Each structure stands twice: as C-alpha cells, then as structure tokens.
Short mmCIF file of C-alpha atoms in Angstrom, two decimals:
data_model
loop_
_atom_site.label_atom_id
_atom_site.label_comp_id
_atom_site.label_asym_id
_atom_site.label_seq_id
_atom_site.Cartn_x
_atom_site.Cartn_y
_atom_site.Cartn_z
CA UNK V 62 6.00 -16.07 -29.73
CA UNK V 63 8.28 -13.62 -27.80
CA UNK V 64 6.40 -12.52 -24.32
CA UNK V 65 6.82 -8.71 -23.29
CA UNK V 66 10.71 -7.74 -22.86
CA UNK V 67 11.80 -5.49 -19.98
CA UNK V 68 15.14 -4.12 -18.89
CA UNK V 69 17.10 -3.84 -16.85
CA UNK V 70 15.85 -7.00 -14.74
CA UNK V 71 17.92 -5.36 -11.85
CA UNK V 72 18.63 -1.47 -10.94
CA UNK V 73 20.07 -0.02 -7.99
CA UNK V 74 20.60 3.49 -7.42
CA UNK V 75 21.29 6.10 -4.91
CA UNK V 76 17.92 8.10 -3.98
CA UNK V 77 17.59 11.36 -5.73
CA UNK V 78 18.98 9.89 -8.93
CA UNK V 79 17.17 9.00 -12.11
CA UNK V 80 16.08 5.63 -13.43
CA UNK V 81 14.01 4.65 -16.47
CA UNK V 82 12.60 1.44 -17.31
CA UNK V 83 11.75 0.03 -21.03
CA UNK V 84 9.17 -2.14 -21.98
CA UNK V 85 8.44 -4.38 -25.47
CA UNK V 86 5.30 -5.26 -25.60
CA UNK V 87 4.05 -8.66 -27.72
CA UNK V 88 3.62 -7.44 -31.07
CA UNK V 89 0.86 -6.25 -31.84
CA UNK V 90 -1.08 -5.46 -28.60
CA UNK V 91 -2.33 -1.89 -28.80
CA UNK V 92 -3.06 -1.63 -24.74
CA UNK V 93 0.27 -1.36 -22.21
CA UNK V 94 0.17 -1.15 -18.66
CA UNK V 95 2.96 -0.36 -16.04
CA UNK V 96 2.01 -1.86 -12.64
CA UNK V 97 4.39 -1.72 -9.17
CA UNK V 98 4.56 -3.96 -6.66
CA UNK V 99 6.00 -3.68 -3.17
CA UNK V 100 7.36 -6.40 -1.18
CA UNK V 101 4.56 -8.75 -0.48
CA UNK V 102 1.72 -6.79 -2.15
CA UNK V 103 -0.15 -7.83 -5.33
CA UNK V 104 1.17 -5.05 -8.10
CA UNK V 105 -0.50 -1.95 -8.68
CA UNK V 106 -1.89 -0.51 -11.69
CA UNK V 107 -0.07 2.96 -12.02
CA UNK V 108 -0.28 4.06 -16.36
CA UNK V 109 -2.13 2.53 -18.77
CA UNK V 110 -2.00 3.04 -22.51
CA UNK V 111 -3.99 2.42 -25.55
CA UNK V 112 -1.83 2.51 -28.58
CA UNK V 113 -0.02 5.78 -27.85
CA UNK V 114 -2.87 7.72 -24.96
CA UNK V 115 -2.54 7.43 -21.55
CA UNK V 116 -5.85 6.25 -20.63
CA UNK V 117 -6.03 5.71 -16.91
CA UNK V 118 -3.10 7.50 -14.89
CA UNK V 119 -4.99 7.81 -11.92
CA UNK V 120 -2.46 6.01 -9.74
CA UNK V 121 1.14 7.36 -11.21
CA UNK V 122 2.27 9.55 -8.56
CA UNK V 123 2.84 12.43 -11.52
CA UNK V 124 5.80 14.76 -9.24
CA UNK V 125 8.41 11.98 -9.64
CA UNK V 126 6.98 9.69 -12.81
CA UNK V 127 6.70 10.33 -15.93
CA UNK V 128 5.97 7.76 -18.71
CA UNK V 129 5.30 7.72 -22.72
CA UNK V 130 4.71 4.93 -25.33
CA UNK V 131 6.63 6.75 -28.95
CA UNK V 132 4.23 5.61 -32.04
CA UNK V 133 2.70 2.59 -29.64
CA UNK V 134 5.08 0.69 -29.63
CA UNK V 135 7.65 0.30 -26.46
CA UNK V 136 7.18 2.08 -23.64
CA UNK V 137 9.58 4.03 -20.93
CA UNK V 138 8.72 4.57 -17.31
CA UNK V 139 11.27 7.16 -15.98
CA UNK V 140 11.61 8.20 -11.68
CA UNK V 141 13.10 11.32 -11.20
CA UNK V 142 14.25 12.09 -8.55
CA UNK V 143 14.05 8.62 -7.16
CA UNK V 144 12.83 7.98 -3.47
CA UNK V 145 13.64 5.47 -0.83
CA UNK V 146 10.15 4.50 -1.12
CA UNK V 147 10.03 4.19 -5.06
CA UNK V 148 12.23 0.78 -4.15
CA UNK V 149 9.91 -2.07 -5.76
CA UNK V 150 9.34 -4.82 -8.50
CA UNK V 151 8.07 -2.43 -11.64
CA UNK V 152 6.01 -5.05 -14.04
CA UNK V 153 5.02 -3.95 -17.36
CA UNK V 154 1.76 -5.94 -19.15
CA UNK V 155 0.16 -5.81 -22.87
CA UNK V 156 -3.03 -7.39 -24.57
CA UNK V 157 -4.45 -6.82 -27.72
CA UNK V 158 -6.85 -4.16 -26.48
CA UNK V 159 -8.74 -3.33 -23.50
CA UNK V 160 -11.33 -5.93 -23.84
CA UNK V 161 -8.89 -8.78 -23.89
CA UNK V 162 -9.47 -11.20 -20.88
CA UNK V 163 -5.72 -12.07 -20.31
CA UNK V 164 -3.17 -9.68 -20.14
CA UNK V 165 0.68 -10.59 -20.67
CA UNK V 166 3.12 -9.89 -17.92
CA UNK V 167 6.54 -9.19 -18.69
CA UNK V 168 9.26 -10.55 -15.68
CA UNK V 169 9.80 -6.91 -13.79
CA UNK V 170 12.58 -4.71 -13.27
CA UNK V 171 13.63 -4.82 -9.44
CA UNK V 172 14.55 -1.51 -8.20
CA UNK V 173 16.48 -0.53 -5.27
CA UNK V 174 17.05 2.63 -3.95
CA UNK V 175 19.40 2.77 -1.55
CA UNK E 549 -9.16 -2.05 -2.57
CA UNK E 550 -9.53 -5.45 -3.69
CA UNK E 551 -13.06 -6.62 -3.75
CA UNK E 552 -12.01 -10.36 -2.80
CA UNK E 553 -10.82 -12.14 0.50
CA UNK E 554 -8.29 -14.93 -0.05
CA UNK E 555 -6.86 -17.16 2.80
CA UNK E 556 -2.80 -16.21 3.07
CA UNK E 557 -1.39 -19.58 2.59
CA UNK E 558 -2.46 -23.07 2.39
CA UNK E 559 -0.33 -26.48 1.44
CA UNK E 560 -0.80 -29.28 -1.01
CA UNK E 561 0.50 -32.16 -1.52
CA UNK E 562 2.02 -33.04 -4.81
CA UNK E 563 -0.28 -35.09 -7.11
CA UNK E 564 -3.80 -34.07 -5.27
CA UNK E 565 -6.07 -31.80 -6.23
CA UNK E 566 -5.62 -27.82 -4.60
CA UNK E 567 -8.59 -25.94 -3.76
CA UNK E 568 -8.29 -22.52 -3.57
CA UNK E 569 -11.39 -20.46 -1.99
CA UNK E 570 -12.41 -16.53 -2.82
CA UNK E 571 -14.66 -14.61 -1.54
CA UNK E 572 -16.33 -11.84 -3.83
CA UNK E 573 -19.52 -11.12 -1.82
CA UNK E 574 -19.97 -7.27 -3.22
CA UNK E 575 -18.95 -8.62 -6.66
CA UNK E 576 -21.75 -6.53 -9.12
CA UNK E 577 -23.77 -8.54 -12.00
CA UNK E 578 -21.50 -7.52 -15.02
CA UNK E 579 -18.22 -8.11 -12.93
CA UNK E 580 -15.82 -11.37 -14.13
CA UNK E 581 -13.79 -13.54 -11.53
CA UNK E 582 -10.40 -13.71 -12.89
CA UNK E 583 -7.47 -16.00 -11.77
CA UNK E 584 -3.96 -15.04 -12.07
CA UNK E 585 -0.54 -16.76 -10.36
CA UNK E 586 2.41 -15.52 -9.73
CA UNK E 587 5.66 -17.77 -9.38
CA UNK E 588 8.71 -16.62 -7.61
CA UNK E 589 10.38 -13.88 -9.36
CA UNK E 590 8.30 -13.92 -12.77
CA UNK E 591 5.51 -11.37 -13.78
CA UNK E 592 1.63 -12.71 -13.08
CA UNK E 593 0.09 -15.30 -15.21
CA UNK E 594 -3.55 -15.54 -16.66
CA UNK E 595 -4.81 -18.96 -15.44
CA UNK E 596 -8.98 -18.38 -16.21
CA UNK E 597 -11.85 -16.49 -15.57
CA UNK E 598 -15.51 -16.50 -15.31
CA UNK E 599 -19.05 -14.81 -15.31
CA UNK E 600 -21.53 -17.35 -13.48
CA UNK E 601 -20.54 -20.51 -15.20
CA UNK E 602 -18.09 -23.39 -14.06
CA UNK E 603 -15.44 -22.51 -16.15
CA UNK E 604 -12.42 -25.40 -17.17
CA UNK E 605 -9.22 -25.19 -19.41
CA UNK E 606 -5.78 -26.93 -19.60
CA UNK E 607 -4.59 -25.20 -16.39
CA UNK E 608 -7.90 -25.14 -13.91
CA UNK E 609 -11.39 -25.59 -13.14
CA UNK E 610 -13.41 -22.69 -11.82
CA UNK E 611 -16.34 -22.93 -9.78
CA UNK E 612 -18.60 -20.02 -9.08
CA UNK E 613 -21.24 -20.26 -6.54
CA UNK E 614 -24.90 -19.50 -8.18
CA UNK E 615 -25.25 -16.07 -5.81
CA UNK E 616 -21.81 -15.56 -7.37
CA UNK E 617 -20.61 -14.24 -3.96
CA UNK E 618 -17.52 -16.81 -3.78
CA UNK E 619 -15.57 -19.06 -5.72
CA UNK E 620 -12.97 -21.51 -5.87
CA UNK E 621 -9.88 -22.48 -8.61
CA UNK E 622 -8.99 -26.06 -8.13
CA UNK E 623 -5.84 -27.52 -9.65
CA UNK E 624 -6.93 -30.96 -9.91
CA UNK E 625 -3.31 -32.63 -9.83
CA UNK E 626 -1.18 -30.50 -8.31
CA UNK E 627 2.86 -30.16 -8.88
CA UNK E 628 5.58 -28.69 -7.66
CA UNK E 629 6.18 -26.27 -9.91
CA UNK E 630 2.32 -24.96 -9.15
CA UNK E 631 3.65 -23.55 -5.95
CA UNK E 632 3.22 -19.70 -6.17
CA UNK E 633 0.56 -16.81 -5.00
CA UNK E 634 -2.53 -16.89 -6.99
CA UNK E 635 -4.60 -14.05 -6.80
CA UNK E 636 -8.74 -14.27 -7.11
CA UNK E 637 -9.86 -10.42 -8.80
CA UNK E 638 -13.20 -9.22 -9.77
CA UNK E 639 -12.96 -7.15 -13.15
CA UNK E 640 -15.67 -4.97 -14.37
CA UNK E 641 -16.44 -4.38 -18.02
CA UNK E 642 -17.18 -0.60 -17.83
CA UNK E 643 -14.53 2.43 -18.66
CA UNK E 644 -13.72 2.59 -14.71
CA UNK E 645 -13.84 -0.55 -13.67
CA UNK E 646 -12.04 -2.90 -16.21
CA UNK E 647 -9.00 -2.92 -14.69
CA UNK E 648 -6.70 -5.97 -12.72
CA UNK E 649 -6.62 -4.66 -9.16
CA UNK E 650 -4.73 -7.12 -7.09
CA UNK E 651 -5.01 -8.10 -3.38
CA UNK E 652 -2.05 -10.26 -1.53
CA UNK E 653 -3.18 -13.38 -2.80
CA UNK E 654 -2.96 -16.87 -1.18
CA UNK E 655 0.35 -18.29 -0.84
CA UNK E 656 0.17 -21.99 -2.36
CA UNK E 657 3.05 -24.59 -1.16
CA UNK E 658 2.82 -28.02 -3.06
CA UNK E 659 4.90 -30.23 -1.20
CA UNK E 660 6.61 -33.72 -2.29
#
C-alpha cells in the first residue's frame, strides 16, 4: 500500500517569494491534515480537512497561508509571501476519518527561506 | 500546550528492554494516551495507544497507571534502528479536543 506522497522533499527560496506544497493522501482516507514543525519541536497541527471542508484552521496563520483539498482528494498548502520564519519541516497526515486512532504521516517537505 | 511531560533523552542499550516514562497528570476520563516516534528525517509513526488498560502489539507494550496520571511505552528488545524521538500525547474524543498535539518528545539513543 502506497503511504501519503509529498513534494518537493526539499524547497529553498528567497523570503517574499511563493511556495506551495502537494500532498497524496492513502487512498481512500477522507480526513487530511497539514502539520509544521520547527527545528526541534514536535509538529504542529495548522489545517485540517474532512473530505473537501476545512474543519479546524485554528492554527494556519491565514495572512500568508492558504490551503484547499479539490474534490478530496490531494491537497496544496501554498505561503505567500514567504517569511524567514515560515523556514520549517511541513508534514502532511491522512486517516480514514476523524475517529481513526492512527494517522499516516507522509516524509515532509523541508523549507528554507533564506 | 502539550498535556504530557517527557524526559529529553535517555540511552539504551541494544537488545534490552527501553522504558520510556510520561506524565499525563491533568489527562481527563475520556482522553487516550497515544504513542508516536519519529526517526530522523521521516514523518511520525503510530506505535499504540490506550484508555486505562495495558495495552500490547507487535511494536510495544503500554502501561497506564490505574489513576491514569502517567504511563510508560517499553520496547522490550530494543534495536538500533528504534533510536528516534517518541512522543507520549493525550487525545480527546470530543469535536475540540481530538486532535495530535505534540510536545518535544524524549530523545531515545539505542546504542551497540
């Protein structure tokens, strides 16, 4: 069974510039998450999804991110403009719903802002 | 804020058994302790969970105390490749609470 896909693994950029991330989820899991972690910090939940609604967005700071899941399926994180602080490991994570004990980390997309 | 403490390291040598302590002492009735790892460079990974039971599967053993206010994960033989931060999170079951929050974890070396 394929895990959850991201891309890039690696992104560096010049602050104020764009970025976007994409995330596969495993097949059939309705819930997504995007989580960020910082350099020695456990990740942070920042979106999370259920099938195509963004249920919890509590923590996505919503001046600079912006994020959508298209007929709840994959999902895109995008930074725009992109901060010297936005530098970070950006994880994405699916289960089959909400419920589900385990959820299913995919291996991160390392971004560095320079 | 994480609702657990973890120690921010420990050691273990290769083939004994690694006990990992948590402390959850505000953790509420209908709240689970989960147990993820994370190995260098790869997204977390579900290793078990629990209410109030002792909990075992083909990774760990979980041991909850009976005021459920700590806990510990053992690894009964550990390897090398079981070094990585494991992280000890209490998850609610309600709309608000049902979510993964992490805290820094405790750093596990397993040493030849």
């Amino acid at each position: 069974e394929a895990g959850v896909v991201q891309s890039p693994r690696y992104k560096i950029i010049e602050k104020k510039q764009p970025v976007a991330f994409w995330c596969n989820p495993i097949s059939g899991h309705n819930t997504l998450y995007w989580y960020r972690q910082n350099l020695g910090q456990g990740p942070e939940l920042l979106i999370r999804y259920e099938n195509e609604e963004a249920v919890d967005d509590s923590q996505l700071p919503k001046d600079r991110f912006s994020a959508e899941r298209l007929k709840g399926v994959d999902s895109t994180l995008k930074i725009q403009p992109a901060e010297l602080g936005d530098s970070a490991v950006y994880l994405c994570a699916s289960s089959l719903d909400r419920f589900s004990y385990e959820q299913y980390f995919g291996p991160g997309t390392r971004l560095t802002v320079t | 804020d994480a609702k657990t403490t973890q120690p921010p390291s420990m050691d273990c040598a290769e083939g004994r058994a690694a006990n990992l302590p948590c402390n959850h002492s505000t953790i509420s009735g209908n709240e689970y302790v989960y147990w993820y790892r994370q190995i260098h460079s790869q997204g977390p990974q579900y290793i078990i969970h629990g209410l109030k039971n002792n909990e075992t599967n083909e990774m760990a053993s979980l041991i909850i105390t009976e005021d459920r206010k700590s806990s510990t994960l053992i690894l009964p033989h550990a390897t090398l490749r079981d070094t990585a931060v494991y992280y000890c999170i209490v998850k609610g079951v309600s709309y608000n609470t049902d979510k993964l929050i992490f805290g820094t974890g405790t750093r596990l070396q397993v040493f030849p």
